[in-house]
């Protein structure tokens, strides 16, 4: 059931469902989430079951603001506090030391927890209404089957998880890919998943250089598990193949009538031989626009039933890191 996010009654209905331990679909600026009361192990178990997600793969807990961090985390380092000041509300998740008495199931059993404060007004309205009903944080991974393409509209959620789920419609997601994730449990900021936020801006706000998960001097054994960091993720049913523009054109030139045609998503215009029907969509030149469109495009092309989706590899520029990360995982 899809309800309008600009309806106060729908917001109240969603908050009451969360307080009863039920699941809801809710919009954020990144993607739509499958929400549950983060403090309820039974509700969180419902999220894992609905997504067919491994129970040790942690969820991100959404809170109303910086003043709610202490509900779930302790010993917040100074650089993390600076990141919160700079980018919350917004598409940034921080992995922080978890309070031992909070949200163990949502954290996948780890002693750390991922926290985010979404900027979407409908998400904020739901979180505020839920708080008033005793729900102090909403665990909300993307509202799709585990490993599949994330939803960026309410209709995507209903198509993925069924019409019985209460989904609050906040319109198409503004960002379109999941949040940046920074691990703040190892004394320095460690980038676990790129998103829309530029690394240079994150470093400027943190006052520290961002590390990578495999950087020398970081104890790999201490690295927390985090959402969306598996090698294979965000994948449609069709096989995703990444190619440079010349390789993509050569593959199109080599198509024969007896081979099922792929779909193509590319920034560079491609030629197709006469008589060959290939569905093509143009990738935006802007990284932000490409991020906004990415998951909707993958879903639309997948819906045509093509066996493969050939995608021009994004530029190596830092602003494309989030899009490139999602496509590499989709093609893994």
mmCIF file of C-alpha atoms in Angstrom:
data_model
loop_
_atom_site.group_PDB
_atom_site.id
_atom_site.type_symbol
_atom_site.label_atom_id
_atom_site.label_comp_id
_atom_site.label_asym_id
_atom_site.label_seq_id
_atom_site.Cartn_x
_atom_site.Cartn_y
_atom_site.Cartn_z
ATOM 1 C CA UNK A 1 0.000 0.000 0.000
ATOM 2 C CA UNK A 2 1.489 3.331 -1.099
ATOM 3 C CA UNK A 3 0.486 6.493 0.778
ATOM 4 C CA UNK A 4 1.438 10.091 0.032
ATOM 5 C CA UNK A 5 4.254 11.555 2.082
ATOM 6 C CA UNK A 6 2.617 14.987 2.208
ATOM 7 C CA UNK A 7 -0.331 13.524 4.149
ATOM 8 C CA UNK A 8 0.029 13.943 7.920
ATOM 9 C CA UNK A 9 -2.233 10.949 8.429
ATOM 10 C CA UNK A 10 0.120 8.776 6.384
ATOM 11 C CA UNK A 11 3.108 9.928 8.472
ATOM 12 C CA UNK A 12 1.231 9.033 11.657
ATOM 13 C CA UNK A 13 0.250 5.656 10.202
ATOM 14 C CA UNK A 14 3.875 4.903 9.354
ATOM 15 C CA UNK A 15 5.086 5.896 12.829
ATOM 16 C CA UNK A 16 2.418 3.770 14.494
ATOM 17 C CA UNK A 17 3.380 0.795 12.319
ATOM 18 C CA UNK A 18 7.013 1.176 13.417
ATOM 19 C CA UNK A 19 5.954 1.362 17.071
ATOM 20 C CA UNK A 20 4.016 -1.906 16.629
ATOM 21 C CA UNK A 21 7.149 -3.613 15.332
ATOM 22 C CA UNK A 22 6.047 -3.617 11.687
ATOM 23 C CA UNK A 23 8.048 -2.764 8.596
ATOM 24 C CA UNK A 24 7.529 0.243 6.324
ATOM 25 C CA UNK A 25 9.032 1.600 3.130
ATOM 26 C CA UNK A 26 10.241 5.175 3.501
ATOM 27 C CA UNK A 27 11.962 7.688 1.214
ATOM 28 C CA UNK A 28 15.355 9.201 1.874
ATOM 29 C CA UNK A 29 17.429 11.503 -0.295
ATOM 30 C CA UNK A 30 19.636 8.532 -1.286
ATOM 31 C CA UNK A 31 17.346 5.523 -1.905
ATOM 32 C CA UNK A 32 14.136 4.156 -0.371
ATOM 33 C CA UNK A 33 14.640 2.221 2.859
ATOM 34 C CA UNK A 34 12.914 -0.736 4.492
ATOM 35 C CA UNK A 35 12.407 0.596 7.987
ATOM 36 C CA UNK A 36 11.982 -1.047 11.381
ATOM 37 C CA UNK A 37 12.404 -0.056 15.031
ATOM 38 C CA UNK A 38 16.169 -0.372 15.509
ATOM 39 C CA UNK A 39 15.735 -1.303 19.182
ATOM 40 C CA UNK A 40 13.386 -4.224 18.444
ATOM 41 C CA UNK A 41 15.242 -7.440 17.642
ATOM 42 C CA UNK A 42 12.009 -8.974 16.334
ATOM 43 C CA UNK A 43 11.329 -6.059 13.986
ATOM 44 C CA UNK A 44 14.923 -6.078 12.751
ATOM 45 C CA UNK A 45 14.661 -9.827 12.145
ATOM 46 C CA UNK A 46 11.712 -9.019 9.888
ATOM 47 C CA UNK A 47 13.938 -6.743 7.796
ATOM 48 C CA UNK A 48 16.546 -9.468 7.371
ATOM 49 C CA UNK A 49 13.846 -11.979 6.399
ATOM 50 C CA UNK A 50 12.093 -9.650 3.924
ATOM 51 C CA UNK A 51 15.366 -8.848 2.181
ATOM 52 C CA UNK A 52 16.797 -12.387 2.464
ATOM 53 C CA UNK A 53 19.802 -10.653 3.979
ATOM 54 C CA UNK A 54 22.442 -12.440 6.094
ATOM 55 C CA UNK A 55 21.819 -11.662 9.780
ATOM 56 C CA UNK A 56 25.468 -10.695 10.324
ATOM 57 C CA UNK A 57 25.361 -8.001 7.621
ATOM 58 C CA UNK A 58 24.649 -4.802 9.591
ATOM 59 C CA UNK A 59 21.924 -2.262 8.944
ATOM 60 C CA UNK A 60 22.203 1.532 9.031
ATOM 61 C CA UNK A 61 20.191 3.196 11.782
ATOM 62 C CA UNK A 62 18.533 6.500 10.887
ATOM 63 C CA UNK A 63 18.156 9.187 13.539
ATOM 64 C CA UNK A 64 16.633 12.655 13.585
ATOM 65 C CA UNK A 65 19.852 14.562 14.252
ATOM 66 C CA UNK A 66 23.209 14.848 15.962
ATOM 67 C CA UNK A 67 21.555 15.067 19.388
ATOM 68 C CA UNK A 68 20.367 11.452 18.980
ATOM 69 C CA UNK A 69 23.793 9.901 18.376
ATOM 70 C CA UNK A 70 24.176 9.090 22.077
ATOM 71 C CA UNK A 71 21.132 6.830 21.909
ATOM 72 C CA UNK A 72 23.216 4.265 20.026
ATOM 73 C CA UNK A 73 26.899 5.248 20.126
ATOM 74 C CA UNK A 74 29.590 6.314 22.593
ATOM 75 C CA UNK A 75 33.119 7.684 22.464
ATOM 76 C CA UNK A 76 32.488 9.645 19.260
ATOM 77 C CA UNK A 77 35.882 10.882 18.002
ATOM 78 C CA UNK A 78 36.379 14.568 17.297
ATOM 79 C CA UNK A 79 36.764 14.075 13.545
ATOM 80 C CA UNK A 80 33.429 12.218 13.463
ATOM 81 C CA UNK A 81 31.746 15.078 15.313
ATOM 82 C CA UNK A 82 33.146 17.496 12.731
ATOM 83 C CA UNK A 83 31.774 15.324 9.905
ATOM 84 C CA UNK A 84 28.366 15.295 11.582
ATOM 85 C CA UNK A 85 28.412 19.083 11.893
ATOM 86 C CA UNK A 86 29.313 19.461 8.222
ATOM 87 C CA UNK A 87 27.133 16.844 6.514
ATOM 88 C CA UNK A 88 24.126 15.980 8.684
ATOM 89 C CA UNK A 89 21.353 15.894 7.700
ATOM 90 C CA UNK A 90 22.630 14.343 4.477
ATOM 91 C CA UNK A 91 23.988 11.310 2.636
ATOM 92 C CA UNK A 92 26.734 10.364 5.126
ATOM 93 C CA UNK A 93 26.807 7.267 7.349
ATOM 94 C CA UNK A 94 29.329 7.028 10.184
ATOM 95 C CA UNK A 95 30.389 3.741 11.773
ATOM 96 C CA UNK A 96 30.771 4.464 15.504
ATOM 97 C CA UNK A 97 31.379 2.461 18.706
ATOM 98 C CA UNK A 98 28.017 0.981 19.700
ATOM 99 C CA UNK A 99 26.521 1.240 23.156
ATOM 100 C CA UNK A 100 26.532 -2.352 24.432
ATOM 101 C CA UNK A 101 22.868 -2.189 25.415
ATOM 102 C CA UNK A 102 21.619 -0.907 22.061
ATOM 103 C CA UNK A 103 20.616 -2.386 18.693
ATOM 104 C CA UNK A 104 22.783 -5.506 18.658
ATOM 105 C CA UNK A 105 20.628 -7.155 15.981
ATOM 106 C CA UNK A 106 20.660 -4.082 13.747
ATOM 107 C CA UNK A 107 24.451 -3.949 14.110
ATOM 108 C CA UNK A 108 24.805 -7.539 12.939
ATOM 109 C CA UNK A 109 26.248 -8.489 16.327
ATOM 110 C CA UNK A 110 29.169 -6.075 16.037
ATOM 111 C CA UNK A 111 30.356 -3.643 18.713
ATOM 112 C CA UNK A 112 30.018 -0.814 16.162
ATOM 113 C CA UNK A 113 26.945 0.699 14.537
ATOM 114 C CA UNK A 114 26.233 2.726 11.400
ATOM 115 C CA UNK A 115 24.286 5.950 11.993
ATOM 116 C CA UNK A 116 22.832 8.415 9.519
ATOM 117 C CA UNK A 117 20.589 11.458 9.655
ATOM 118 C CA UNK A 118 18.614 11.716 6.388
ATOM 119 C CA UNK A 119 17.737 15.094 4.928
ATOM 120 C CA UNK A 120 14.551 14.036 3.119
ATOM 121 C CA UNK A 121 11.656 15.941 4.749
ATOM 122 C CA UNK A 122 9.353 12.906 4.673
ATOM 123 C CA UNK A 123 12.002 10.711 6.314
ATOM 124 C CA UNK A 124 12.492 13.377 8.970
ATOM 125 C CA UNK A 125 8.754 13.615 9.566
ATOM 126 C CA UNK A 126 8.504 9.841 10.031
ATOM 127 C CA UNK A 127 11.507 9.754 12.361
ATOM 128 C CA UNK A 128 10.116 12.599 14.479
ATOM 129 C CA UNK A 129 6.662 11.007 14.687
ATOM 130 C CA UNK A 130 8.199 7.637 15.522
ATOM 131 C CA UNK A 131 10.332 9.218 18.273
ATOM 132 C CA UNK A 132 7.162 10.547 19.895
ATOM 133 C CA UNK A 133 5.886 6.950 19.958
ATOM 134 C CA UNK A 134 9.015 5.512 21.560
ATOM 135 C CA UNK A 135 10.962 4.532 18.427
ATOM 136 C CA UNK A 136 14.317 6.254 18.876
ATOM 137 C CA UNK A 137 15.976 5.086 15.662
ATOM 138 C CA UNK A 138 14.887 3.363 12.457
ATOM 139 C CA UNK A 139 17.045 0.636 10.953
ATOM 140 C CA UNK A 140 16.541 1.057 7.221
ATOM 141 C CA UNK A 141 18.591 -0.713 4.572
ATOM 142 C CA UNK A 142 17.565 -0.262 0.954
ATOM 143 C CA UNK A 143 14.065 -1.617 0.313
ATOM 144 C CA UNK A 144 14.988 -4.388 -2.113
ATOM 145 C CA UNK A 145 16.013 -8.035 -2.082
ATOM 146 C CA UNK A 146 19.567 -8.462 -0.846
ATOM 147 C CA UNK A 147 22.183 -7.744 -3.510
ATOM 148 C CA UNK A 148 19.694 -6.382 -6.042
ATOM 149 C CA UNK A 149 19.181 -2.918 -7.501
ATOM 150 C CA UNK A 150 18.210 -0.327 -4.891
ATOM 151 C CA UNK A 151 14.814 1.409 -5.250
ATOM 152 C CA UNK A 152 14.563 5.122 -5.926
ATOM 153 C CA UNK A 153 10.754 5.416 -6.172
ATOM 154 C CA UNK A 154 7.862 4.126 -4.083
ATOM 155 C CA UNK A 155 6.725 2.010 -7.045
ATOM 156 C CA UNK A 156 10.126 0.268 -7.105
ATOM 157 C CA UNK A 157 9.606 -0.739 -3.467
ATOM 158 C CA UNK A 158 6.127 -2.127 -4.093
ATOM 159 C CA UNK A 159 7.338 -4.023 -7.157
ATOM 160 C CA UNK A 160 10.235 -5.484 -5.171
ATOM 161 C CA UNK A 161 8.599 -6.340 -1.842
ATOM 162 C CA UNK A 162 4.896 -6.596 -2.641
ATOM 163 C CA UNK A 163 1.780 -4.431 -2.338
ATOM 164 C CA UNK A 164 1.087 -5.404 1.282
ATOM 165 C CA UNK A 165 4.009 -3.347 2.602
ATOM 166 C CA UNK A 166 3.119 0.168 3.759
ATOM 167 C CA UNK A 167 5.238 2.526 1.628
ATOM 168 C CA UNK A 168 5.299 6.288 2.110
ATOM 169 C CA UNK A 169 5.824 8.055 -1.222
ATOM 170 C CA UNK A 170 8.246 10.950 -1.071
ATOM 171 C CA UNK A 171 8.850 11.168 -4.817
ATOM 172 C CA UNK A 172 11.979 10.088 -6.710
ATOM 173 C CA UNK A 173 15.129 10.130 -4.589
ATOM 174 C CA UNK A 174 17.239 13.233 -5.135
ATOM 175 C CA UNK A 175 20.687 11.607 -4.822
ATOM 176 C CA UNK A 176 19.918 8.171 -6.259
ATOM 177 C CA UNK A 177 22.801 6.128 -4.795
ATOM 178 C CA UNK A 178 23.412 5.096 -1.207
ATOM 179 C CA UNK A 179 25.223 7.183 1.380
ATOM 180 C CA UNK A 180 28.953 7.550 1.790
ATOM 181 C CA UNK A 181 30.146 5.327 4.666
ATOM 182 C CA UNK A 182 33.090 6.308 6.866
ATOM 183 C CA UNK A 183 34.425 4.035 9.597
ATOM 184 C CA UNK A 184 35.207 6.101 12.699
ATOM 185 C CA UNK A 185 36.227 3.227 15.002
ATOM 186 C CA UNK A 186 39.933 2.952 14.165
ATOM 187 C CA UNK A 187 41.299 6.315 15.239
ATOM 188 C CA UNK A 188 41.252 7.795 11.718
ATOM 189 C CA UNK A 189 38.482 8.207 9.122
ATOM 190 C CA UNK A 190 38.358 5.200 6.784
ATOM 191 C CA UNK A 191 36.234 5.375 3.625
ATOM 192 C CA UNK A 192 34.304 2.107 3.307
ATOM 193 C CA UNK A 193 31.857 3.131 0.556
ATOM 194 C CA UNK A 194 31.968 6.221 -1.676
ATOM 195 C CA UNK A 195 28.808 8.157 -2.410
ATOM 196 C CA UNK A 196 27.872 11.608 -3.618
ATOM 197 C CA UNK A 197 30.071 13.530 -1.168
ATOM 198 C CA UNK A 198 33.523 14.439 -2.578
ATOM 199 C CA UNK A 199 36.513 12.996 -0.723
ATOM 200 C CA UNK A 200 38.172 16.432 -0.636
ATOM 201 C CA UNK A 201 35.169 17.955 1.136
ATOM 202 C CA UNK A 202 35.066 15.081 3.636
ATOM 203 C CA UNK A 203 38.757 15.488 4.420
ATOM 204 C CA UNK A 204 38.404 19.247 4.813
ATOM 205 C CA UNK A 205 35.562 18.815 7.285
ATOM 206 C CA UNK A 206 37.208 15.985 9.227
ATOM 207 C CA UNK A 207 40.555 17.762 9.371
ATOM 208 C CA UNK A 208 42.179 14.426 8.548
ATOM 209 C CA UNK A 209 43.149 12.434 5.479
ATOM 210 C CA UNK A 210 40.677 9.749 4.463
ATOM 211 C CA UNK A 211 42.165 6.265 4.512
ATOM 212 C CA UNK A 212 41.139 3.252 2.453
ATOM 213 C CA UNK A 213 40.210 -0.098 4.063
ATOM 214 C CA UNK A 214 43.488 -1.676 2.937
ATOM 215 C CA UNK A 215 45.834 1.191 3.802
ATOM 216 C CA UNK A 216 49.085 0.205 5.591
ATOM 217 C CA UNK A 217 48.908 0.540 9.340
ATOM 218 C CA UNK A 218 45.192 -0.225 9.591
ATOM 219 C CA UNK A 219 44.335 -3.498 11.317
ATOM 220 C CA UNK A 220 42.194 -5.352 8.807
ATOM 221 C CA UNK A 221 40.852 -7.622 11.538
ATOM 222 C CA UNK A 222 39.371 -4.576 13.250
ATOM 223 C CA UNK A 223 37.489 -3.398 10.158
ATOM 224 C CA UNK A 224 33.740 -3.474 10.783
ATOM 225 C CA UNK A 225 31.321 -4.974 8.314
ATOM 226 C CA UNK A 226 29.202 -2.315 6.621
ATOM 227 C CA UNK A 227 26.217 -2.105 4.299
ATOM 228 C CA UNK A 228 26.755 -2.293 0.552
ATOM 229 C CA UNK A 229 30.442 -3.210 0.669
ATOM 230 C CA UNK A 230 30.283 -6.763 -0.671
ATOM 231 C CA UNK A 231 32.084 -7.340 -3.969
ATOM 232 C CA UNK A 232 28.830 -8.246 -5.723
ATOM 233 C CA UNK A 233 25.892 -5.930 -5.054
ATOM 234 C CA UNK A 234 23.303 -3.656 -6.726
ATOM 235 C CA UNK A 235 22.855 -6.232 -9.523
ATOM 236 C CA UNK A 236 19.918 -6.559 -11.939
ATOM 237 C CA UNK A 237 18.854 -9.923 -13.360
ATOM 238 C CA UNK A 238 20.675 -9.148 -16.607
ATOM 239 C CA UNK A 239 24.443 -9.504 -16.618
ATOM 240 C CA UNK A 240 26.175 -6.120 -16.352
ATOM 241 C CA UNK A 241 29.297 -5.727 -18.487
ATOM 242 C CA UNK A 242 31.514 -2.640 -18.123
ATOM 243 C CA UNK A 243 33.611 -1.563 -21.119
ATOM 244 C CA UNK A 244 35.602 1.404 -22.314
ATOM 245 C CA UNK A 245 33.954 3.227 -25.229
ATOM 246 C CA UNK A 246 36.135 1.673 -28.006
ATOM 247 C CA UNK A 247 35.616 -1.821 -26.582
ATOM 248 C CA UNK A 248 31.870 -1.219 -26.396
ATOM 249 C CA UNK A 249 31.715 -0.054 -30.012
ATOM 250 C CA UNK A 250 33.773 -3.069 -31.138
ATOM 251 C CA UNK A 251 31.394 -5.411 -29.318
ATOM 252 C CA UNK A 252 28.410 -3.769 -31.015
ATOM 253 C CA UNK A 253 30.099 -4.063 -34.406
ATOM 254 C CA UNK A 254 30.597 -7.789 -33.767
ATOM 255 C CA UNK A 255 26.933 -8.485 -32.997
ATOM 256 C CA UNK A 256 25.325 -11.102 -35.238
ATOM 257 C CA UNK A 257 21.590 -11.673 -35.838
ATOM 258 C CA UNK A 258 21.695 -15.027 -34.052
ATOM 259 C CA UNK A 259 22.858 -13.474 -30.773
ATOM 260 C CA UNK A 260 20.366 -11.829 -28.378
ATOM 261 C CA UNK A 261 21.012 -8.104 -28.417
ATOM 262 C CA UNK A 262 22.091 -6.376 -25.206
ATOM 263 C CA UNK A 263 20.919 -3.037 -23.877
ATOM 264 C CA UNK A 264 23.482 -0.221 -23.885
ATOM 265 C CA UNK A 265 24.017 2.620 -21.405
ATOM 266 C CA UNK A 266 26.815 4.942 -22.493
ATOM 267 C CA UNK A 267 27.986 8.542 -22.556
ATOM 268 C CA UNK A 268 29.627 8.099 -25.976
ATOM 269 C CA UNK A 269 27.197 7.751 -28.926
ATOM 270 C CA UNK A 270 27.328 4.226 -30.356
ATOM 271 C CA UNK A 271 26.738 2.964 -33.903
ATOM 272 C CA UNK A 272 24.582 -0.072 -34.507
ATOM 273 C CA UNK A 273 24.566 -2.060 -37.757
ATOM 274 C CA UNK A 274 21.447 -1.711 -39.941
ATOM 275 C CA UNK A 275 18.853 -4.301 -39.029
ATOM 276 C CA UNK A 276 20.178 -4.728 -35.499
ATOM 277 C CA UNK A 277 17.859 -3.553 -32.735
ATOM 278 C CA UNK A 278 19.688 -2.479 -29.593
ATOM 279 C CA UNK A 279 17.995 -0.477 -26.878
ATOM 280 C CA UNK A 280 20.269 2.433 -25.966
ATOM 281 C CA UNK A 281 20.047 5.004 -23.203
ATOM 282 C CA UNK A 282 22.416 7.944 -22.846
ATOM 283 C CA UNK A 283 24.333 8.268 -19.579
ATOM 284 C CA UNK A 284 24.388 11.874 -18.298
ATOM 285 C CA UNK A 285 27.645 13.788 -18.579
ATOM 286 C CA UNK A 286 27.363 14.939 -14.960
ATOM 287 C CA UNK A 287 28.300 12.470 -12.214
ATOM 288 C CA UNK A 288 25.502 13.755 -9.960
ATOM 289 C CA UNK A 289 22.920 13.299 -12.726
ATOM 290 C CA UNK A 290 24.282 9.836 -13.500
ATOM 291 C CA UNK A 291 24.003 8.871 -9.824
ATOM 292 C CA UNK A 292 20.438 10.186 -9.713
ATOM 293 C CA UNK A 293 19.417 8.086 -12.730
ATOM 294 C CA UNK A 294 21.551 4.974 -12.236
ATOM 295 C CA UNK A 295 19.309 2.530 -10.388
ATOM 296 C CA UNK A 296 16.161 3.590 -12.247
ATOM 297 C CA UNK A 297 17.983 3.013 -15.552
ATOM 298 C CA UNK A 298 19.220 -0.421 -14.479
ATOM 299 C CA UNK A 299 15.687 -1.389 -13.458
ATOM 300 C CA UNK A 300 14.170 -0.060 -16.698
ATOM 301 C CA UNK A 301 16.680 -1.874 -18.914
ATOM 302 C CA UNK A 302 16.378 -5.054 -16.888
ATOM 303 C CA UNK A 303 12.599 -4.950 -17.318
ATOM 304 C CA UNK A 304 13.003 -5.289 -21.092
ATOM 305 C CA UNK A 305 14.282 -8.847 -20.583
ATOM 306 C CA UNK A 306 17.700 -8.351 -22.196
ATOM 307 C CA UNK A 307 20.329 -10.949 -21.211
ATOM 308 C CA UNK A 308 23.090 -8.345 -20.789
ATOM 309 C CA UNK A 309 23.447 -4.623 -20.131
ATOM 310 C CA UNK A 310 26.608 -3.130 -21.655
ATOM 311 C CA UNK A 311 27.705 0.017 -19.848
ATOM 312 C CA UNK A 312 30.455 2.443 -20.726
ATOM 313 C CA UNK A 313 32.908 2.578 -17.839
ATOM 314 C CA UNK A 314 32.598 5.898 -15.960
ATOM 315 C CA UNK A 315 35.487 8.383 -15.930
ATOM 316 C CA UNK A 316 38.259 7.913 -13.372
ATOM 317 C CA UNK A 317 37.571 11.354 -11.877
ATOM 318 C CA UNK A 318 36.933 11.457 -8.119
ATOM 319 C CA UNK A 319 33.434 12.876 -8.597
ATOM 320 C CA UNK A 320 32.456 9.603 -10.323
ATOM 321 C CA UNK A 321 33.670 7.392 -7.448
ATOM 322 C CA UNK A 322 30.163 6.600 -6.172
ATOM 323 C CA UNK A 323 28.743 5.699 -9.592
ATOM 324 C CA UNK A 324 31.842 3.703 -10.495
ATOM 325 C CA UNK A 325 31.654 1.789 -7.191
ATOM 326 C CA UNK A 326 28.008 0.788 -7.762
ATOM 327 C CA UNK A 327 28.649 -0.300 -11.348
ATOM 328 C CA UNK A 328 31.719 -2.340 -10.434
ATOM 329 C CA UNK A 329 29.714 -4.189 -7.780
ATOM 330 C CA UNK A 330 26.779 -4.683 -10.166
ATOM 331 C CA UNK A 331 29.158 -6.230 -12.717
ATOM 332 C CA UNK A 332 31.052 -8.401 -10.189
#
